[in-house]
Amino acid sequence: MIRLVALISGRGSNLQAVMDAINTRQLPAEVAAVISNNPTAAGLQHASQAGIAIQVVNHRDYPDRRHFDSALHRAIEPFAPDIVILAGFMRILGADFVNQYHGRLLNIHPSLLPAYRGLNTHARVIEAGETEHGVSVHFVTPELDGGPVIACTKIRVLPDDDPERLAARVLTQEHQLYPAVIGWFAAGRVRLHNQQVCLDGTPLQQPVELDFGESSCEKSRLY
Ligand code: GRF
């Protein structure tokens, strides 16, 4: 059983997926706290209703990133997490903060990294005429969306996709991929070694590609 702290900024649907996986005993973890930079993040309410400790560290209360990052670190530490997950956390974290959680800070990003780092991935993917899109889970390093990728899930871009439709289909995959990868971490199967992802002791040459099926839910075998 691992202790997890989640950092969120908004609706928190990925956090909810993680909480659901825990509640249905597919993920041996405990959410020790949910911390947000945004006091009105909907995900805070959901966590609170589930009896999870919540905290706000509002970036607007700090003069710069360094002070914000320190405050965030001070908020996290009492919960002694084994892993910190970014779940729609919309602040860039500085190198000092990131390095304090080396090998135990994960992020989920809605693209097939290293392609389409940053924001508005779905619109950019459509604009570029891509036929394939997806979601990646990676270890966080100081480089934005640049850390070693653990796993991804791919979906097809359909001819009549608009950014909203595509985002919704990617999100369905996110909700399966993140709990699955956190489950690997909980089982001690995945770790970061010399900036390289190791799964079951073997360095990955490329991210593991998980296929949940675009409409099915045959995910249990993957935990
Ligand atoms: C997700 O698309 C995630 O990949 C990205 O931000 C979004 C957060 O959504 N990093 P939610 O708050 O988990 O619903």
PDB file of C-alpha atoms and ligand atoms in Angstrom:
ATOM      1  CA  MET A   1       0.000   0.000   0.000  1.00  0.00           C
ATOM      2  CA  ILE A   2       1.579   3.290  -1.067  1.00  0.00           C
ATOM      3  CA  ARG A   3       0.767   6.756   0.200  1.00  0.00           C
ATOM      4  CA  LEU A   4       0.004   9.213  -2.543  1.00  0.00           C
ATOM      5  CA  VAL A   5      -0.377  12.977  -2.666  1.00  0.00           C
ATOM      6  CA  ALA A   6      -2.168  14.409  -5.704  1.00  0.00           C
ATOM      7  CA  LEU A   7      -1.645  17.921  -7.029  1.00  0.00           C
ATOM      8  CA  ILE A   8      -4.549  19.295  -9.043  1.00  0.00           C
ATOM      9  CA  SER A   9      -5.736  22.591 -10.499  1.00  0.00           C
ATOM     10  CA  GLY A  10      -9.192  21.836 -11.863  1.00  0.00           C
ATOM     11  CA  ARG A  11     -11.963  19.309 -12.263  1.00  0.00           C
ATOM     12  CA  GLY A  12      -9.900  16.359 -11.032  1.00  0.00           C
ATOM     13  CA  SER A  13     -11.349  13.598 -13.186  1.00  0.00           C
ATOM     14  CA  ASN A  14      -8.015  11.774 -13.260  1.00  0.00           C
ATOM     15  CA  LEU A  15      -7.852  12.011  -9.480  1.00  0.00           C
ATOM     16  CA  GLN A  16     -11.378  10.588  -9.369  1.00  0.00           C
ATOM     17  CA  ALA A  17     -10.296   7.688 -11.587  1.00  0.00           C
ATOM     18  CA  VAL A  18      -7.433   6.970  -9.187  1.00  0.00           C
ATOM     19  CA  MET A  19      -9.782   7.148  -6.195  1.00  0.00           C
ATOM     20  CA  ASP A  20     -12.217   4.806  -7.971  1.00  0.00           C
ATOM     21  CA  ALA A  21      -9.427   2.300  -8.679  1.00  0.00           C
ATOM     22  CA  ILE A  22      -8.459   2.423  -5.000  1.00  0.00           C
ATOM     23  CA  ASN A  23     -12.059   2.002  -3.849  1.00  0.00           C
ATOM     24  CA  THR A  24     -12.571  -0.989  -6.122  1.00  0.00           C
ATOM     25  CA  ARG A  25      -9.317  -2.494  -4.819  1.00  0.00           C
ATOM     26  CA  GLN A  26      -7.621  -2.441  -8.177  1.00  0.00           C
ATOM     27  CA  LEU A  27      -4.981  -0.050  -6.890  1.00  0.00           C
ATOM     28  CA  PRO A  28      -3.260  -0.721  -3.537  1.00  0.00           C
ATOM     29  CA  ALA A  29      -2.808   2.910  -2.564  1.00  0.00           C
ATOM     30  CA  GLU A  30      -4.093   5.537  -0.186  1.00  0.00           C
ATOM     31  CA  VAL A  31      -4.635   9.164  -1.166  1.00  0.00           C
ATOM     32  CA  ALA A  32      -3.083  10.951   1.805  1.00  0.00           C
ATOM     33  CA  ALA A  33      -3.922  14.429   0.551  1.00  0.00           C
ATOM     34  CA  VAL A  34      -5.058  16.456  -2.426  1.00  0.00           C
ATOM     35  CA  ILE A  35      -3.402  19.830  -2.809  1.00  0.00           C
ATOM     36  CA  SER A  36      -4.398  22.521  -5.272  1.00  0.00           C
ATOM     37  CA  ASN A  37      -3.025  25.873  -6.321  1.00  0.00           C
ATOM     38  CA  ASN A  38      -6.594  26.808  -7.253  1.00  0.00           C
ATOM     39  CA  PRO A  39      -8.996  27.323  -4.325  1.00  0.00           C
ATOM     40  CA  THR A  40     -12.021  26.673  -6.549  1.00  0.00           C
ATOM     41  CA  ALA A  41     -10.770  23.446  -8.132  1.00  0.00           C
ATOM     42  CA  ALA A  42     -13.754  21.106  -8.345  1.00  0.00           C
ATOM     43  CA  GLY A  43     -11.516  18.143  -7.572  1.00  0.00           C
ATOM     44  CA  LEU A  44     -10.936  19.502  -4.052  1.00  0.00           C
ATOM     45  CA  GLN A  45     -14.617  19.121  -3.258  1.00  0.00           C
ATOM     46  CA  HIS A  46     -14.741  15.572  -4.554  1.00  0.00           C
ATOM     47  CA  ALA A  47     -11.720  14.642  -2.477  1.00  0.00           C
ATOM     48  CA  SER A  48     -13.108  16.314   0.615  1.00  0.00           C
ATOM     49  CA  GLN A  49     -16.434  14.511   0.201  1.00  0.00           C
ATOM     50  CA  ALA A  50     -14.473  11.276   0.057  1.00  0.00           C
ATOM     51  CA  GLY A  51     -12.897  12.128   3.418  1.00  0.00           C
ATOM     52  CA  ILE A  52      -9.470  12.962   2.009  1.00  0.00           C
ATOM     53  CA  ALA A  53      -7.399  15.808   3.470  1.00  0.00           C
ATOM     54  CA  ILE A  54      -7.325  18.810   1.154  1.00  0.00           C
ATOM     55  CA  GLN A  55      -5.132  21.886   1.100  1.00  0.00           C
ATOM     56  CA  VAL A  56      -4.813  24.994  -1.025  1.00  0.00           C
ATOM     57  CA  VAL A  57      -1.450  26.539  -1.802  1.00  0.00           C
ATOM     58  CA  ASN A  58      -2.490  29.466  -3.938  1.00  0.00           C
ATOM     59  CA  HIS A  59       0.294  30.561  -6.266  1.00  0.00           C
ATOM     60  CA  ARG A  60      -1.112  34.100  -6.146  1.00  0.00           C
ATOM     61  CA  ASP A  61      -0.069  34.345  -2.492  1.00  0.00           C
ATOM     62  CA  TYR A  62       3.634  34.038  -3.349  1.00  0.00           C
ATOM     63  CA  PRO A  63       5.945  36.535  -5.018  1.00  0.00           C
ATOM     64  CA  ASP A  64       7.623  34.014  -7.311  1.00  0.00           C
ATOM     65  CA  ARG A  65       7.869  30.379  -8.268  1.00  0.00           C
ATOM     66  CA  ARG A  66      10.628  29.625  -5.774  1.00  0.00           C
ATOM     67  CA  HIS A  67       8.467  30.709  -2.829  1.00  0.00           C
ATOM     68  CA  PHE A  68       5.426  28.926  -4.221  1.00  0.00           C
ATOM     69  CA  ASP A  69       7.393  25.723  -4.732  1.00  0.00           C
ATOM     70  CA  SER A  70       8.738  25.892  -1.155  1.00  0.00           C
ATOM     71  CA  ALA A  71       5.236  26.371   0.221  1.00  0.00           C
ATOM     72  CA  LEU A  72       4.019  23.439  -1.847  1.00  0.00           C
ATOM     73  CA  HIS A  73       6.856  21.288  -0.547  1.00  0.00           C
ATOM     74  CA  ARG A  74       6.028  22.271   3.049  1.00  0.00           C
ATOM     75  CA  ALA A  75       2.371  21.359   2.425  1.00  0.00           C
ATOM     76  CA  ILE A  76       3.224  17.964   0.965  1.00  0.00           C
ATOM     77  CA  GLU A  77       5.866  16.763   3.405  1.00  0.00           C
ATOM     78  CA  PRO A  78       3.688  16.172   6.494  1.00  0.00           C
ATOM     79  CA  PHE A  79       1.769  13.592   4.473  1.00  0.00           C
ATOM     80  CA  ALA A  80       4.998  11.639   3.835  1.00  0.00           C
ATOM     81  CA  PRO A  81       3.992  10.405   0.383  1.00  0.00           C
ATOM     82  CA  ASP A  82       5.684   7.545  -1.432  1.00  0.00           C
ATOM     83  CA  ILE A  83       4.591   9.161  -4.674  1.00  0.00           C
ATOM     84  CA  VAL A  84       3.298  12.567  -5.780  1.00  0.00           C
ATOM     85  CA  ILE A  85       1.045  12.594  -8.818  1.00  0.00           C
ATOM     86  CA  LEU A  86       0.254  15.606 -10.959  1.00  0.00           C
ATOM     87  CA  ALA A  87      -3.328  15.271 -12.132  1.00  0.00           C
ATOM     88  CA  GLY A  88      -4.163  18.320 -14.196  1.00  0.00           C
ATOM     89  CA  PHE A  89      -1.791  20.500 -12.167  1.00  0.00           C
ATOM     90  CA  MET A  90      -1.357  23.645 -14.240  1.00  0.00           C
ATOM     91  CA  ARG A  91       1.691  25.256 -12.655  1.00  0.00           C
ATOM     92  CA  ILE A  92       5.237  24.756 -13.843  1.00  0.00           C
ATOM     93  CA  LEU A  93       7.402  23.388 -11.043  1.00  0.00           C
ATOM     94  CA  GLY A  94      11.004  24.520 -10.598  1.00  0.00           C
ATOM     95  CA  ALA A  95      14.016  22.223 -10.715  1.00  0.00           C
ATOM     96  CA  ASP A  96      14.612  22.325  -6.950  1.00  0.00           C
ATOM     97  CA  PHE A  97      11.086  21.125  -6.257  1.00  0.00           C
ATOM     98  CA  VAL A  98      11.159  18.470  -8.957  1.00  0.00           C
ATOM     99  CA  ASN A  99      14.533  17.107  -7.849  1.00  0.00           C
ATOM    100  CA  GLN A 100      13.261  16.661  -4.297  1.00  0.00           C
ATOM    101  CA  TYR A 101      10.801  14.109  -5.678  1.00  0.00           C
ATOM    102  CA  HIS A 102      13.145  12.472  -8.147  1.00  0.00           C
ATOM    103  CA  GLY A 103      11.750   9.122  -9.234  1.00  0.00           C
ATOM    104  CA  ARG A 104       8.477   9.543  -7.360  1.00  0.00           C
ATOM    105  CA  LEU A 105       6.763  12.390  -9.210  1.00  0.00           C
ATOM    106  CA  LEU A 106       4.431  11.384 -12.046  1.00  0.00           C
ATOM    107  CA  ASN A 107       2.437  13.372 -14.575  1.00  0.00           C
ATOM    108  CA  ILE A 108      -0.207  12.502 -17.129  1.00  0.00           C
ATOM    109  CA  HIS A 109      -0.117  14.436 -20.367  1.00  0.00           C
ATOM    110  CA  PRO A 110      -2.674  14.295 -23.194  1.00  0.00           C
ATOM    111  CA  SER A 111      -0.358  13.565 -26.115  1.00  0.00           C
ATOM    112  CA  LEU A 112       2.016  10.916 -27.342  1.00  0.00           C
ATOM    113  CA  LEU A 113       5.140  12.407 -25.824  1.00  0.00           C
ATOM    114  CA  PRO A 114       7.625  13.631 -26.862  1.00  0.00           C
ATOM    115  CA  ALA A 115       5.195  15.054 -29.429  1.00  0.00           C
ATOM    116  CA  TYR A 116       2.952  17.934 -28.416  1.00  0.00           C
ATOM    117  CA  ARG A 117       4.287  19.048 -25.085  1.00  0.00           C
ATOM    118  CA  GLY A 118       2.482  21.960 -23.471  1.00  0.00           C
ATOM    119  CA  LEU A 119      -1.116  23.133 -23.810  1.00  0.00           C
ATOM    120  CA  ASN A 120      -3.944  22.703 -26.336  1.00  0.00           C
ATOM    121  CA  THR A 121      -2.650  19.366 -27.542  1.00  0.00           C
ATOM    122  CA  HIS A 122      -5.930  18.200 -29.094  1.00  0.00           C
ATOM    123  CA  ALA A 123      -6.398  21.267 -31.290  1.00  0.00           C
ATOM    124  CA  ARG A 124      -2.754  21.149 -32.361  1.00  0.00           C
ATOM    125  CA  VAL A 125      -2.994  17.451 -33.242  1.00  0.00           C
ATOM    126  CA  ILE A 126      -6.052  18.073 -35.437  1.00  0.00           C
ATOM    127  CA  GLU A 127      -4.490  21.150 -36.984  1.00  0.00           C
ATOM    128  CA  ALA A 128      -1.407  19.139 -37.938  1.00  0.00           C
ATOM    129  CA  GLY A 129      -3.547  16.462 -39.603  1.00  0.00           C
ATOM    130  CA  GLU A 130      -2.306  13.661 -37.346  1.00  0.00           C
ATOM    131  CA  THR A 131      -4.087  10.329 -37.602  1.00  0.00           C
ATOM    132  CA  GLU A 132      -2.933   9.132 -34.193  1.00  0.00           C
ATOM    133  CA  HIS A 133      -3.088  10.765 -30.770  1.00  0.00           C
ATOM    134  CA  GLY A 134      -3.111   9.617 -27.187  1.00  0.00           C
ATOM    135  CA  VAL A 135      -1.931  10.044 -23.646  1.00  0.00           C
ATOM    136  CA  SER A 136       1.350   9.517 -21.832  1.00  0.00           C
ATOM    137  CA  VAL A 137       2.359   8.989 -18.209  1.00  0.00           C
ATOM    138  CA  HIS A 138       5.887  10.067 -17.403  1.00  0.00           C
ATOM    139  CA  PHE A 139       8.295  10.732 -14.581  1.00  0.00           C
ATOM    140  CA  VAL A 140       8.565  14.465 -14.048  1.00  0.00           C
ATOM    141  CA  THR A 141      11.932  16.120 -14.582  1.00  0.00           C
ATOM    142  CA  PRO A 142      12.658  19.851 -14.640  1.00  0.00           C
ATOM    143  CA  GLU A 143      12.009  19.927 -18.392  1.00  0.00           C
ATOM    144  CA  LEU A 144       8.307  20.614 -18.996  1.00  0.00           C
ATOM    145  CA  ASP A 145       6.550  17.436 -20.200  1.00  0.00           C
ATOM    146  CA  GLY A 146      10.045  16.162 -20.995  1.00  0.00           C
ATOM    147  CA  GLY A 147      10.653  13.416 -18.424  1.00  0.00           C
ATOM    148  CA  PRO A 148      11.057   9.725 -19.276  1.00  0.00           C
ATOM    149  CA  VAL A 149       7.773   8.250 -20.471  1.00  0.00           C
ATOM    150  CA  ILE A 150       6.578   5.083 -18.746  1.00  0.00           C
ATOM    151  CA  ALA A 151       3.512   4.202 -20.768  1.00  0.00           C
ATOM    152  CA  CYS A 152       1.120   5.540 -23.350  1.00  0.00           C
ATOM    153  CA  THR A 153      -2.208   4.714 -24.910  1.00  0.00           C
ATOM    154  CA  LYS A 154      -2.915   5.518 -28.546  1.00  0.00           C
ATOM    155  CA  ILE A 155      -6.192   6.339 -30.230  1.00  0.00           C
ATOM    156  CA  ARG A 156      -7.099   7.186 -33.800  1.00  0.00           C
ATOM    157  CA  VAL A 157      -7.991  10.708 -34.780  1.00  0.00           C
ATOM    158  CA  LEU A 158     -11.283  10.473 -36.667  1.00  0.00           C
ATOM    159  CA  PRO A 159     -12.053  12.607 -39.719  1.00  0.00           C
ATOM    160  CA  ASP A 160     -14.869  14.475 -37.991  1.00  0.00           C
ATOM    161  CA  ASP A 161     -13.057  15.002 -34.669  1.00  0.00           C
ATOM    162  CA  ASP A 162     -13.031  18.450 -33.164  1.00  0.00           C
ATOM    163  CA  PRO A 163     -10.816  19.283 -30.166  1.00  0.00           C
ATOM    164  CA  GLU A 164     -13.622  18.662 -27.655  1.00  0.00           C
ATOM    165  CA  ARG A 165     -14.609  15.275 -29.068  1.00  0.00           C
ATOM    166  CA  LEU A 166     -11.006  14.190 -29.327  1.00  0.00           C
ATOM    167  CA  ALA A 167     -10.256  15.412 -25.790  1.00  0.00           C
ATOM    168  CA  ALA A 168     -13.186  13.410 -24.438  1.00  0.00           C
ATOM    169  CA  ARG A 169     -11.946  10.195 -26.061  1.00  0.00           C
ATOM    170  CA  VAL A 170      -8.414  10.789 -24.835  1.00  0.00           C
ATOM    171  CA  LEU A 171      -9.737  11.469 -21.335  1.00  0.00           C
ATOM    172  CA  THR A 172     -11.437   8.059 -21.239  1.00  0.00           C
ATOM    173  CA  GLN A 173      -8.028   6.538 -21.903  1.00  0.00           C
ATOM    174  CA  GLU A 174      -6.367   8.749 -19.291  1.00  0.00           C
ATOM    175  CA  HIS A 175      -8.723   7.408 -16.660  1.00  0.00           C
ATOM    176  CA  GLN A 176      -7.500   3.888 -17.343  1.00  0.00           C
ATOM    177  CA  LEU A 177      -3.832   4.552 -17.990  1.00  0.00           C
ATOM    178  CA  TYR A 178      -3.030   6.593 -14.878  1.00  0.00           C
ATOM    179  CA  PRO A 179      -4.335   4.100 -12.293  1.00  0.00           C
ATOM    180  CA  ALA A 180      -2.628   1.266 -14.196  1.00  0.00           C
ATOM    181  CA  VAL A 181       0.784   2.957 -14.144  1.00  0.00           C
ATOM    182  CA  ILE A 182       0.410   4.041 -10.515  1.00  0.00           C
ATOM    183  CA  GLY A 183      -0.386   0.391  -9.820  1.00  0.00           C
ATOM    184  CA  TRP A 184       2.970  -0.606 -11.319  1.00  0.00           C
ATOM    185  CA  PHE A 185       4.651   1.908  -9.046  1.00  0.00           C
ATOM    186  CA  ALA A 186       2.734   0.577  -6.043  1.00  0.00           C
ATOM    187  CA  ALA A 187       3.846  -2.952  -6.887  1.00  0.00           C
ATOM    188  CA  GLY A 188       7.472  -1.817  -7.124  1.00  0.00           C
ATOM    189  CA  ARG A 189       7.536  -2.759 -10.787  1.00  0.00           C
ATOM    190  CA  VAL A 190       8.470   0.619 -12.235  1.00  0.00           C
ATOM    191  CA  ARG A 191      11.274   2.937 -11.206  1.00  0.00           C
ATOM    192  CA  LEU A 192      13.555   5.600 -12.581  1.00  0.00           C
ATOM    193  CA  HIS A 193      17.204   4.602 -12.840  1.00  0.00           C
ATOM    194  CA  ASN A 194      19.799   6.936 -14.398  1.00  0.00           C
ATOM    195  CA  GLN A 195      17.032   8.890 -16.131  1.00  0.00           C
ATOM    196  CA  GLN A 196      15.729   5.697 -17.675  1.00  0.00           C
ATOM    197  CA  VAL A 197      12.480   3.935 -16.875  1.00  0.00           C
ATOM    198  CA  CYS A 198      12.872   0.358 -15.663  1.00  0.00           C
ATOM    199  CA  LEU A 199       9.899  -1.985 -15.675  1.00  0.00           C
ATOM    200  CA  ASP A 200      10.336  -5.281 -13.857  1.00  0.00           C
ATOM    201  CA  GLY A 201      14.072  -4.571 -13.704  1.00  0.00           C
ATOM    202  CA  THR A 202      14.477  -4.060 -17.443  1.00  0.00           C
ATOM    203  CA  PRO A 203      15.223  -0.625 -18.929  1.00  0.00           C
ATOM    204  CA  LEU A 204      12.507   0.389 -21.376  1.00  0.00           C
ATOM    205  CA  GLN A 205      13.676   1.206 -24.883  1.00  0.00           C
ATOM    206  CA  GLN A 206      10.346   2.898 -25.518  1.00  0.00           C
ATOM    207  CA  PRO A 207       7.179   3.556 -23.516  1.00  0.00           C
ATOM    208  CA  VAL A 208       4.932   0.581 -22.863  1.00  0.00           C
ATOM    209  CA  GLU A 209       1.878   0.903 -25.076  1.00  0.00           C
ATOM    210  CA  LEU A 210      -1.301  -0.178 -23.320  1.00  0.00           C
ATOM    211  CA  ASP A 211      -4.431  -0.881 -25.299  1.00  0.00           C
ATOM    212  CA  PHE A 212      -7.622  -0.557 -23.321  1.00  0.00           C
ATOM    213  CA  GLY A 213      -9.810  -0.616 -26.410  1.00  0.00           C
ATOM    214  CA  GLU A 214     -11.523   2.610 -27.267  1.00  0.00           C
ATOM    215  CA  SER A 215     -14.872   1.563 -25.920  1.00  0.00           C
ATOM    216  CA  SER A 216     -14.260  -1.498 -23.784  1.00  0.00           C
ATOM    217  CA  CYS A 217     -13.103  -1.677 -20.215  1.00  0.00           C
ATOM    218  CA  GLU A 218     -10.896  -4.747 -20.320  1.00  0.00           C
ATOM    219  CA  LYS A 219      -8.319  -3.139 -18.128  1.00  0.00           C
ATOM    220  CA  SER A 220      -8.223  -5.432 -15.129  1.00  0.00           C
ATOM    221  CA  ARG A 221      -5.642  -7.765 -16.654  1.00  0.00           C
ATOM    222  CA  LEU A 222      -3.247  -4.859 -16.979  1.00  0.00           C
ATOM    223  CA  TYR A 223      -2.978  -4.014 -13.301  1.00  0.00           C
TER     224      TYR A 223
HETATM  225  C1  GRF B   1      -5.968  16.004 -18.334  1.00  0.00           C
HETATM  226  O1  GRF B   1      -6.217  16.031 -19.719  1.00  0.00           O
HETATM  227  C2  GRF B   1      -4.524  15.709 -18.066  1.00  0.00           C
HETATM  228  O2  GRF B   1      -3.942  14.837 -18.982  1.00  0.00           O
HETATM  229  C3  GRF B   1      -3.903  17.080 -18.196  1.00  0.00           C
HETATM  230  O3  GRF B   1      -4.836  17.953 -17.618  1.00  0.00           O
HETATM  231  C4  GRF B   1      -6.143  17.373 -17.724  1.00  0.00           C
HETATM  232  C5  GRF B   1      -6.685  17.311 -16.330  1.00  0.00           C
HETATM  233  O4  GRF B   1      -8.007  16.837 -16.291  1.00  0.00           O
HETATM  234  N1  GRF B   1      -2.601  17.134 -17.566  1.00  0.00           N
HETATM  235  P1  GRF B   1      -8.663  16.445 -14.902  1.00  0.00           P
HETATM  236  O5  GRF B   1      -8.526  17.655 -13.984  1.00  0.00           O
HETATM  237  O6  GRF B   1      -7.928  15.260 -14.356  1.00  0.00           O
HETATM  238  O7  GRF B   1     -10.092  16.152 -15.220  1.00  0.00           O
END
